[in-house]
PDB file of C-alpha atoms in Angstrom:
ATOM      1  CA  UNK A 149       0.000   0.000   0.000  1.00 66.00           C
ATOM      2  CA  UNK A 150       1.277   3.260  -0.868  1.00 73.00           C
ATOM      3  CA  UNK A 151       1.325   5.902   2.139  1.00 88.00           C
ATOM      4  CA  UNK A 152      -0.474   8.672  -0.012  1.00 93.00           C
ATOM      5  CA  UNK A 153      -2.931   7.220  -2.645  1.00 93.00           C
ATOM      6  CA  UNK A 154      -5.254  10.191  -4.986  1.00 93.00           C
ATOM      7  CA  UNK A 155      -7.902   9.067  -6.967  1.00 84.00           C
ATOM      8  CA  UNK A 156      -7.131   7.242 -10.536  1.00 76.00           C
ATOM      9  CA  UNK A 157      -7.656  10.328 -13.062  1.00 79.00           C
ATOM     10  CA  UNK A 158      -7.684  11.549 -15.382  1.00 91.00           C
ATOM     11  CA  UNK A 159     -11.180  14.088 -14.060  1.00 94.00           C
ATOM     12  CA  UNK A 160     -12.794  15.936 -16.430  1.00 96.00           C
ATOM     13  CA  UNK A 161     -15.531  17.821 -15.549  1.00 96.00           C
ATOM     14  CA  UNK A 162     -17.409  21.093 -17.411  1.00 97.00           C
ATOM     15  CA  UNK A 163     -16.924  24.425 -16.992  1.00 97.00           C
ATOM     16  CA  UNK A 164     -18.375  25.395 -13.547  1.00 97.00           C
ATOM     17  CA  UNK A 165     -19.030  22.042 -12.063  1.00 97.00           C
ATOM     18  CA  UNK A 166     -17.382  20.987  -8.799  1.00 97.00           C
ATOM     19  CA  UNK A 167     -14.231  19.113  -9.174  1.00 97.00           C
ATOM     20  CA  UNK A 168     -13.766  16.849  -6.173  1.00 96.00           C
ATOM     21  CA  UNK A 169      -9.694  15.204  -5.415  1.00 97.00           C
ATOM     22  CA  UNK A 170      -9.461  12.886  -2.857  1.00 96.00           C
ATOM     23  CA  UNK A 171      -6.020  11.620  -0.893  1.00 96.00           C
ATOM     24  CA  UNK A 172      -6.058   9.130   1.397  1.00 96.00           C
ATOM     25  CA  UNK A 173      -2.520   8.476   3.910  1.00 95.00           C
ATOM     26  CA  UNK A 174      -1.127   5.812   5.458  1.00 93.00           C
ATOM     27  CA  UNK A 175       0.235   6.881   8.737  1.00 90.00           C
ATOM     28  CA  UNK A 176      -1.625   7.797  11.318  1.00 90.00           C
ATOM     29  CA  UNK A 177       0.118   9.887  12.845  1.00 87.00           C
ATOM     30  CA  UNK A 178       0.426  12.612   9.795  1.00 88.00           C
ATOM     31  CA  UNK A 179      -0.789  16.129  10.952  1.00 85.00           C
ATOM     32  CA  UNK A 180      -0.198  17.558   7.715  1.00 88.00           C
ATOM     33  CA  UNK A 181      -1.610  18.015   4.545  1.00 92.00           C
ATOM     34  CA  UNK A 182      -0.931  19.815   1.250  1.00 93.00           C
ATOM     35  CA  UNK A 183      -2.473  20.317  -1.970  1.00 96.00           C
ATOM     36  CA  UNK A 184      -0.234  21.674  -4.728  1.00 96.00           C
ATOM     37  CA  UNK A 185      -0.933  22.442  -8.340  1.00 97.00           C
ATOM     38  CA  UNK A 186       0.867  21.367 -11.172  1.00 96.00           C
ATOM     39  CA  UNK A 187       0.665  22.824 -15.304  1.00 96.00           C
ATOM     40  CA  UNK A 188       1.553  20.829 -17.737  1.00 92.00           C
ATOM     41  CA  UNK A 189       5.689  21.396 -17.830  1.00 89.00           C
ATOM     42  CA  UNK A 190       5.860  23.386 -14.505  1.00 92.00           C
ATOM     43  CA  UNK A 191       6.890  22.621 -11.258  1.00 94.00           C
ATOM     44  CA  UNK A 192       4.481  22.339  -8.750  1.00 95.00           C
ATOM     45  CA  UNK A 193       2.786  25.360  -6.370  1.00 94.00           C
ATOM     46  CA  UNK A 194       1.115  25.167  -3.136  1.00 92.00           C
ATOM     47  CA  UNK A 195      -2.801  26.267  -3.280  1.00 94.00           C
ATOM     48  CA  UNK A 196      -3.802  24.394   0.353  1.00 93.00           C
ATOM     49  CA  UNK A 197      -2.920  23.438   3.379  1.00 91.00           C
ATOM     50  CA  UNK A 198      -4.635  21.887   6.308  1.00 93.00           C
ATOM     51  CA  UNK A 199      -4.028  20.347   9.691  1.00 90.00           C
ATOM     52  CA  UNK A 200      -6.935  20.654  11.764  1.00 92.00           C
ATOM     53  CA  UNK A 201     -10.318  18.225  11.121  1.00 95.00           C
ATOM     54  CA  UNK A 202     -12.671  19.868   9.341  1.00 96.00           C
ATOM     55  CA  UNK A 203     -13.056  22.225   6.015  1.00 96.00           C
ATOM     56  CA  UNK A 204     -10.829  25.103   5.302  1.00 96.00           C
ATOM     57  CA  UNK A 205     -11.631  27.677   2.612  1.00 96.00           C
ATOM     58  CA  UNK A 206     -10.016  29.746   0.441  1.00 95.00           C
ATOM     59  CA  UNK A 207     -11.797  31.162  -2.456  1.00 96.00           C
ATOM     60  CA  UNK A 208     -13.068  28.482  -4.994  1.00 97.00           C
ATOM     61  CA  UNK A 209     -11.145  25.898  -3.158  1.00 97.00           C
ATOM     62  CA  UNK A 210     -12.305  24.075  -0.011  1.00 98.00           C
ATOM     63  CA  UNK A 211      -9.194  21.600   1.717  1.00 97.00           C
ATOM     64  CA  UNK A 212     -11.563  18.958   3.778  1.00 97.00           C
ATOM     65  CA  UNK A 213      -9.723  17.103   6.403  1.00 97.00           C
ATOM     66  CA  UNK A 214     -10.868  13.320   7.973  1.00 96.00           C
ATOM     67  CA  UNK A 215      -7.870  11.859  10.648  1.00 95.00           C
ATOM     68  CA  UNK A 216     -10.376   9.379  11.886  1.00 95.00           C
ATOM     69  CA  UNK A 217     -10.760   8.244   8.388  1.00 95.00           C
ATOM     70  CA  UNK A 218      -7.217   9.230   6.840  1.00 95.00           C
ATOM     71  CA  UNK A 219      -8.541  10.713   4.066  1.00 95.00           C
ATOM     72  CA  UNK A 220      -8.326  14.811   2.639  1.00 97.00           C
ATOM     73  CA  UNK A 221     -10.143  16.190  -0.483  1.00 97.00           C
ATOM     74  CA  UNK A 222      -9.802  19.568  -2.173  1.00 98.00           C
ATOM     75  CA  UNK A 223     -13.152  20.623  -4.093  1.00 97.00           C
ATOM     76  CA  UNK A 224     -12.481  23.009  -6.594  1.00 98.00           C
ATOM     77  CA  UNK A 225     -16.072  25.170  -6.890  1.00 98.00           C
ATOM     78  CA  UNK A 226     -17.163  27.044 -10.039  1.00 97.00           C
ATOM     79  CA  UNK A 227     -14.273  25.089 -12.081  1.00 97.00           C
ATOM     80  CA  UNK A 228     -12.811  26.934 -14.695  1.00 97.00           C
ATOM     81  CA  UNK A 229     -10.376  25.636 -17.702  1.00 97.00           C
ATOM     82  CA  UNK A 230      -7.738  27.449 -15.954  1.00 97.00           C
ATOM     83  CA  UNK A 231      -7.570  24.732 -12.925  1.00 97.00           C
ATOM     84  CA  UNK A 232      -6.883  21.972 -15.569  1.00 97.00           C
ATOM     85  CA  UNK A 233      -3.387  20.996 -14.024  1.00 97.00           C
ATOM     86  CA  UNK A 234      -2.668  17.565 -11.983  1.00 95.00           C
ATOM     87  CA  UNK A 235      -2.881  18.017  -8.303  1.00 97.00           C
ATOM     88  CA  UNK A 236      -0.802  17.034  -5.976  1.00 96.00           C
ATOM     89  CA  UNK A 237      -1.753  15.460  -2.299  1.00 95.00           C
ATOM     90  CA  UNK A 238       1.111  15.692   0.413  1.00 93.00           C
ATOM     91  CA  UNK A 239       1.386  14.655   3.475  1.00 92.00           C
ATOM     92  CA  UNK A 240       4.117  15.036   6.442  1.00 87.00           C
ATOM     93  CA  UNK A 241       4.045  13.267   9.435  1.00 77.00           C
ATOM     94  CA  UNK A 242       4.529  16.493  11.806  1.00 66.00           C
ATOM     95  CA  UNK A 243       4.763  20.522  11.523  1.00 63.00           C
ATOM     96  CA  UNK A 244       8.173  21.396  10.850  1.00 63.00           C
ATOM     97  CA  UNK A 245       8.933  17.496   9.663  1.00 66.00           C
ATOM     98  CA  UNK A 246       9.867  19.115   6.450  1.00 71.00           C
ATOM     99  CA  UNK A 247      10.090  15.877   4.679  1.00 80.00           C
ATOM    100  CA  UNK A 248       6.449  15.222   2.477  1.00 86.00           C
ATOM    101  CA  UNK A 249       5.421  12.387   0.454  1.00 89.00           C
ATOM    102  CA  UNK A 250       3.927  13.311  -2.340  1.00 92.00           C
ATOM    103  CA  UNK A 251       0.906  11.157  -3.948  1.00 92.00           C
ATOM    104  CA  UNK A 252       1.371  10.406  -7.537  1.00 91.00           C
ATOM    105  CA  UNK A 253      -1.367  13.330  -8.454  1.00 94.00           C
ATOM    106  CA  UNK A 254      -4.575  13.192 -10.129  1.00 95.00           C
ATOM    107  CA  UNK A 255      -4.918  14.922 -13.429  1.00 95.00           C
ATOM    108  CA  UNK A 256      -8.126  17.627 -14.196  1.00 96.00           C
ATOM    109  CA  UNK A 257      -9.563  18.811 -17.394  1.00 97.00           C
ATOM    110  CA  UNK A 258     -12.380  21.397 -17.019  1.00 97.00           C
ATOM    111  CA  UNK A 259     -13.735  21.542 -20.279  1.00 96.00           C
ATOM    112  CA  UNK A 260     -15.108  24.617 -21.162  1.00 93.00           C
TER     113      UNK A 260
ATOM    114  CA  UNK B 131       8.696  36.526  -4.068  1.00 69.00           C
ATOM    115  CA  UNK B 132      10.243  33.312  -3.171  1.00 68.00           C
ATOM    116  CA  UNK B 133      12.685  32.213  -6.192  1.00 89.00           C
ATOM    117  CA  UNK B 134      14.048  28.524  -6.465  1.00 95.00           C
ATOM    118  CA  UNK B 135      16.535  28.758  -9.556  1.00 96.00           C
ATOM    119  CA  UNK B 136      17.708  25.323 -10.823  1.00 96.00           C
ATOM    120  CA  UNK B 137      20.935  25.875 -13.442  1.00 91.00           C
ATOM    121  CA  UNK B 138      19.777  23.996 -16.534  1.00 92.00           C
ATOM    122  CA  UNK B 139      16.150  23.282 -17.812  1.00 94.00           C
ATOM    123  CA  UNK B 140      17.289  20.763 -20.245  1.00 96.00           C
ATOM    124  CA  UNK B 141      20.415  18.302 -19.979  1.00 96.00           C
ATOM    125  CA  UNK B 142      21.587  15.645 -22.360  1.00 97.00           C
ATOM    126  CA  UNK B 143      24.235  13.258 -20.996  1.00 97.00           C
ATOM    127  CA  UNK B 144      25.884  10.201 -21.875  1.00 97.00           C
ATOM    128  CA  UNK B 145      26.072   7.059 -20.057  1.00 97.00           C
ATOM    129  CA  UNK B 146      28.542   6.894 -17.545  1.00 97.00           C
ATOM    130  CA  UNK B 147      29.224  10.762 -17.208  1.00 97.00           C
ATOM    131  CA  UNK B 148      29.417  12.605 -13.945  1.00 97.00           C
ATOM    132  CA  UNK B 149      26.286  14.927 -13.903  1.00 97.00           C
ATOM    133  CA  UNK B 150      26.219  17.737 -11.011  1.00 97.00           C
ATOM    134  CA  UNK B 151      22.500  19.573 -10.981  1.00 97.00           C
ATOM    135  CA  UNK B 152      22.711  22.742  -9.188  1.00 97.00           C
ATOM    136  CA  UNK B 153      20.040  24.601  -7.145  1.00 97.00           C
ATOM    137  CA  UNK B 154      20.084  27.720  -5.671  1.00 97.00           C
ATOM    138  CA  UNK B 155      17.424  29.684  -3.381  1.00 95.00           C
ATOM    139  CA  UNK B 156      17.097  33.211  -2.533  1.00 92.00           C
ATOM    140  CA  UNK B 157      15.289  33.220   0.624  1.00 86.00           C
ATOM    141  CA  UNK B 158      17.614  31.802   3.484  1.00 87.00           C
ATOM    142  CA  UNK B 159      15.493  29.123   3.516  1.00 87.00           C
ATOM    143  CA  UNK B 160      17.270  26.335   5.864  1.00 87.00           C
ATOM    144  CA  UNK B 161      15.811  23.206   4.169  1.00 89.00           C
ATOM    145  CA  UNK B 162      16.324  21.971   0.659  1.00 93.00           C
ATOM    146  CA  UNK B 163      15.285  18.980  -1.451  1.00 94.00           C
ATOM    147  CA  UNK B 164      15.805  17.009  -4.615  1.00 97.00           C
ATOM    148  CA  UNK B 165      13.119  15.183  -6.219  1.00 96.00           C
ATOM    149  CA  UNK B 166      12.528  13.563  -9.274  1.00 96.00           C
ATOM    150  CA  UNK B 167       9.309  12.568 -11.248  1.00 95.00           C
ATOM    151  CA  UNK B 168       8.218   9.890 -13.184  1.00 93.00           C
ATOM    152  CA  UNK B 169       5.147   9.440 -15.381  1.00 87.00           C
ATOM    153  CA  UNK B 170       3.145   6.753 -12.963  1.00 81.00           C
ATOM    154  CA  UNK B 171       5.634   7.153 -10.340  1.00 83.00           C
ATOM    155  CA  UNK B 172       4.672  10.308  -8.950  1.00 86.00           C
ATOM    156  CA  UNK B 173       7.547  12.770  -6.932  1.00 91.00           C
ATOM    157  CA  UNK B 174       9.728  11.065  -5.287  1.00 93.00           C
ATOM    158  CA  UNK B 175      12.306  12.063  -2.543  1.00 93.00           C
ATOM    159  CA  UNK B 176      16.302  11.272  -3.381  1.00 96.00           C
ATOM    160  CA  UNK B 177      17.474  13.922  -0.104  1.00 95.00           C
ATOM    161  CA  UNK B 178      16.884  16.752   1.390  1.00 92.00           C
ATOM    162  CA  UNK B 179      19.427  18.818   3.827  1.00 92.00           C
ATOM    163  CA  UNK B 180      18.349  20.558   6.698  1.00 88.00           C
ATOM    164  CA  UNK B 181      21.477  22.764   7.468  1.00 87.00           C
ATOM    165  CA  UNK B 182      24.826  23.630   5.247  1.00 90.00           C
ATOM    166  CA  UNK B 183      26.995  20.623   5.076  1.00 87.00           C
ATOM    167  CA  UNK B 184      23.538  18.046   6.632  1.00 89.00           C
ATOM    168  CA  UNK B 185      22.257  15.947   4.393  1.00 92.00           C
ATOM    169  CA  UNK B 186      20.013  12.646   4.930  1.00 91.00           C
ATOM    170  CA  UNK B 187      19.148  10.078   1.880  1.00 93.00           C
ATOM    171  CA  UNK B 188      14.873  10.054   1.004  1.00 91.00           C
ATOM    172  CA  UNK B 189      13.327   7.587  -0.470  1.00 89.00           C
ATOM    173  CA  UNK B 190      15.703   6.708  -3.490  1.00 94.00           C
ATOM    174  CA  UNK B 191      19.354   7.632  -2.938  1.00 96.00           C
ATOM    175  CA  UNK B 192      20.836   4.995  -4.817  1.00 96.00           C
ATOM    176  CA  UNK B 193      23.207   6.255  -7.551  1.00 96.00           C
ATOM    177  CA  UNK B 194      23.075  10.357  -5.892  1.00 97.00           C
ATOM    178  CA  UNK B 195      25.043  12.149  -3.983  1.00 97.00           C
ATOM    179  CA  UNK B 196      24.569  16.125  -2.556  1.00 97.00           C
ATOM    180  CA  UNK B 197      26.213  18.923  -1.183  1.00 96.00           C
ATOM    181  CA  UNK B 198      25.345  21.788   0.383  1.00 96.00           C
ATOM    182  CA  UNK B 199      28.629  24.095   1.371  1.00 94.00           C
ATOM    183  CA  UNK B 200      26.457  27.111   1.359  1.00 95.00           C
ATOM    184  CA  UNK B 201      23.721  27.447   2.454  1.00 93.00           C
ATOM    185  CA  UNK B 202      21.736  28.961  -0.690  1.00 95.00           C
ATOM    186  CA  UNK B 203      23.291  26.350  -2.873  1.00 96.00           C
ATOM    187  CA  UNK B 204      21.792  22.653  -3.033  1.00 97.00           C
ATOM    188  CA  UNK B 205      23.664  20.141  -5.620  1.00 97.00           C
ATOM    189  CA  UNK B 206      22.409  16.920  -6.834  1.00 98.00           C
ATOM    190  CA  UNK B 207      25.292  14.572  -8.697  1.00 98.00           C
ATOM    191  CA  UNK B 208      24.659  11.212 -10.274  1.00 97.00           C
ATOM    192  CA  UNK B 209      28.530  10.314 -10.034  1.00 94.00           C
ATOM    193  CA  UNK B 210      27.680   7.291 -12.970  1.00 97.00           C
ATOM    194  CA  UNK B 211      24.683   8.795 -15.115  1.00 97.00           C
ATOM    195  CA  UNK B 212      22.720   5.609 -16.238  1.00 97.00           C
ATOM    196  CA  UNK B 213      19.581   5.453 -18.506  1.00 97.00           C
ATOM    197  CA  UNK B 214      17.330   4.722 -15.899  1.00 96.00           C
ATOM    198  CA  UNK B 215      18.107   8.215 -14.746  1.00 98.00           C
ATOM    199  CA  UNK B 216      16.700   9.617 -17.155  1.00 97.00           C
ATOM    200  CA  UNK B 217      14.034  11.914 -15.478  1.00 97.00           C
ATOM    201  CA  UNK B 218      12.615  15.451 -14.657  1.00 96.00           C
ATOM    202  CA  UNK B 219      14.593  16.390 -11.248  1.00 98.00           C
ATOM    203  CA  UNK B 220      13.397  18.974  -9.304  1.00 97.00           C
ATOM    204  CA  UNK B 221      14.661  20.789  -6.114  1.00 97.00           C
ATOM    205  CA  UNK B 222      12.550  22.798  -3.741  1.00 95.00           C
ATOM    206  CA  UNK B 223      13.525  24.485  -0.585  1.00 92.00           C
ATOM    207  CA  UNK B 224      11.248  25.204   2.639  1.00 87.00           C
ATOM    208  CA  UNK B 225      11.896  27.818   5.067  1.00 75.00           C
ATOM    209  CA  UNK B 226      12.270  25.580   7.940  1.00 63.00           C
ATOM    210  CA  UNK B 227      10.120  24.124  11.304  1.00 56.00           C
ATOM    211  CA  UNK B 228       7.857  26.868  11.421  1.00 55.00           C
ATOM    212  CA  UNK B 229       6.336  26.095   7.719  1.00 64.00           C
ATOM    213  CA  UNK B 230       6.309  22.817   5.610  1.00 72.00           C
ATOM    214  CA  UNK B 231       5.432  24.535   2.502  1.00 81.00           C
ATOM    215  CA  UNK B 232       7.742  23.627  -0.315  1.00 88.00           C
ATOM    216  CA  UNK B 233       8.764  25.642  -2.821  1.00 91.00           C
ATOM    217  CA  UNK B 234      10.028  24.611  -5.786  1.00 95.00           C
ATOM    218  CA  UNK B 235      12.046  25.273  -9.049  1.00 96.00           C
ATOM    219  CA  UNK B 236      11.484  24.818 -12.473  1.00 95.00           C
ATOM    220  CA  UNK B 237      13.082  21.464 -13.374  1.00 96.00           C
ATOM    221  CA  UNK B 238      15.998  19.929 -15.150  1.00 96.00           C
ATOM    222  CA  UNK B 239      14.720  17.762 -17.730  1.00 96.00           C
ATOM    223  CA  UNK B 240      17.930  15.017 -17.465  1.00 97.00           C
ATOM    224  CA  UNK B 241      18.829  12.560 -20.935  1.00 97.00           C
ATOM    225  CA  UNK B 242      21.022  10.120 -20.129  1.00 97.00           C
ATOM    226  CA  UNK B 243      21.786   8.411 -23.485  1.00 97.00           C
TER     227      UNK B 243
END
């Protein structure tokens, strides 16, 4: 078992539909969780974070956090073609661990 | 604005070369890593370094080295480049316990023929 498995892509969903990435972790004992963003040829950028249970928002995009179930989402709201990317689920096992594994990303298209 | 600078984007080598990747952050950041990706394989650690002249192997060290003698500088060398790798490497650097956000450069697409 891997320790940070996404959901199988690739997603495609229309123009303004929710888009809905799911990560679920191994350990644990991780306390926290990243979502980065990847376009096609780039590196990857950090749009998330979490460590509490619960739903943290930030514009269009909602981190949801599960310990008791091991499992974080990001929902992407009122998708638009610009959030086609692959996105990236990381985990580390403490704050200030600095070391993440990274799961091997799930790939959106929001068609428009 | 946080800039992670990595010293080629492309790199062809040949089998058997020694390849050194170079990274270099502007921020003081005390933590730095080198990762490379894989189609299917996702990102994957090789090591990171905590402090000038620390280092500690990830997930896949075999076949790397590092150094860090400054503190702003982070290199990568394959001391025997062999096809399998072949990859996109990239290095990121984090500013240290108080934040586990990564931030990462652009990439060296690596050839090893």
């Amino acid at each position: 078992q891997k320790e940070v498995e996404q959901n199988s892509g690739p997603l495609s969903v229309p123009e303004g539909a929710i888009a809905s990435l799911n990560c679920t972790y191994s350990d644990r004992g991780s306390q926290s969780f990243f979502w980065y963003r990847q376009y096609s040829g780039k590196s990857p950028e950090l749009i998330m974070s979490i460590y509490s249970n619960g739903d943290k928002e930030d514009g269009r995009f909602t981190a949801q956090l599960n310990k008791a179930s091991q499992y974080v989402s990001l929902l992407i709201r009122d998708s638009q073609p610009s959030d086609s990317a692959t996105y990236l689920c990381a985990v580390t096992l403490y704050p200030g661990a600095g070391k993440s594994t990274f799961g091997d990303g799930t790939t959106l298209t929001v068609k428009p | 604005d946080v800039k992670v600078t990595q010293s080629s984007r492309y790199l062809v080598k040949r089998t058997g070369e020694k390849v050194f990747l170079e990274c270099v952050q502007d921020m003081d950041h005390e933590n730095m890593f080198w990762y490379r990706q894989d189609p299917g394989l996702g990102l994957r650690l090789i090591y990171f370094s905590y402090d000038v002249k620390m280092k500690e192997k990830g997930d896949i060290p075999e076949g790397y080295s590092v150094s860090r003698e400054k503190k702003e500088r982070f290199s990568l060398i394959l001391e025997s480049a062999s096809t399998n790798q072949t990859s996109m490497y990239l290095c990121a650097s984090q500013t240290g316990p108080s934040t586990d956000t990564q931030y990462f450069g652009p990439g060296t697409r690596l050839t090893v023929l």
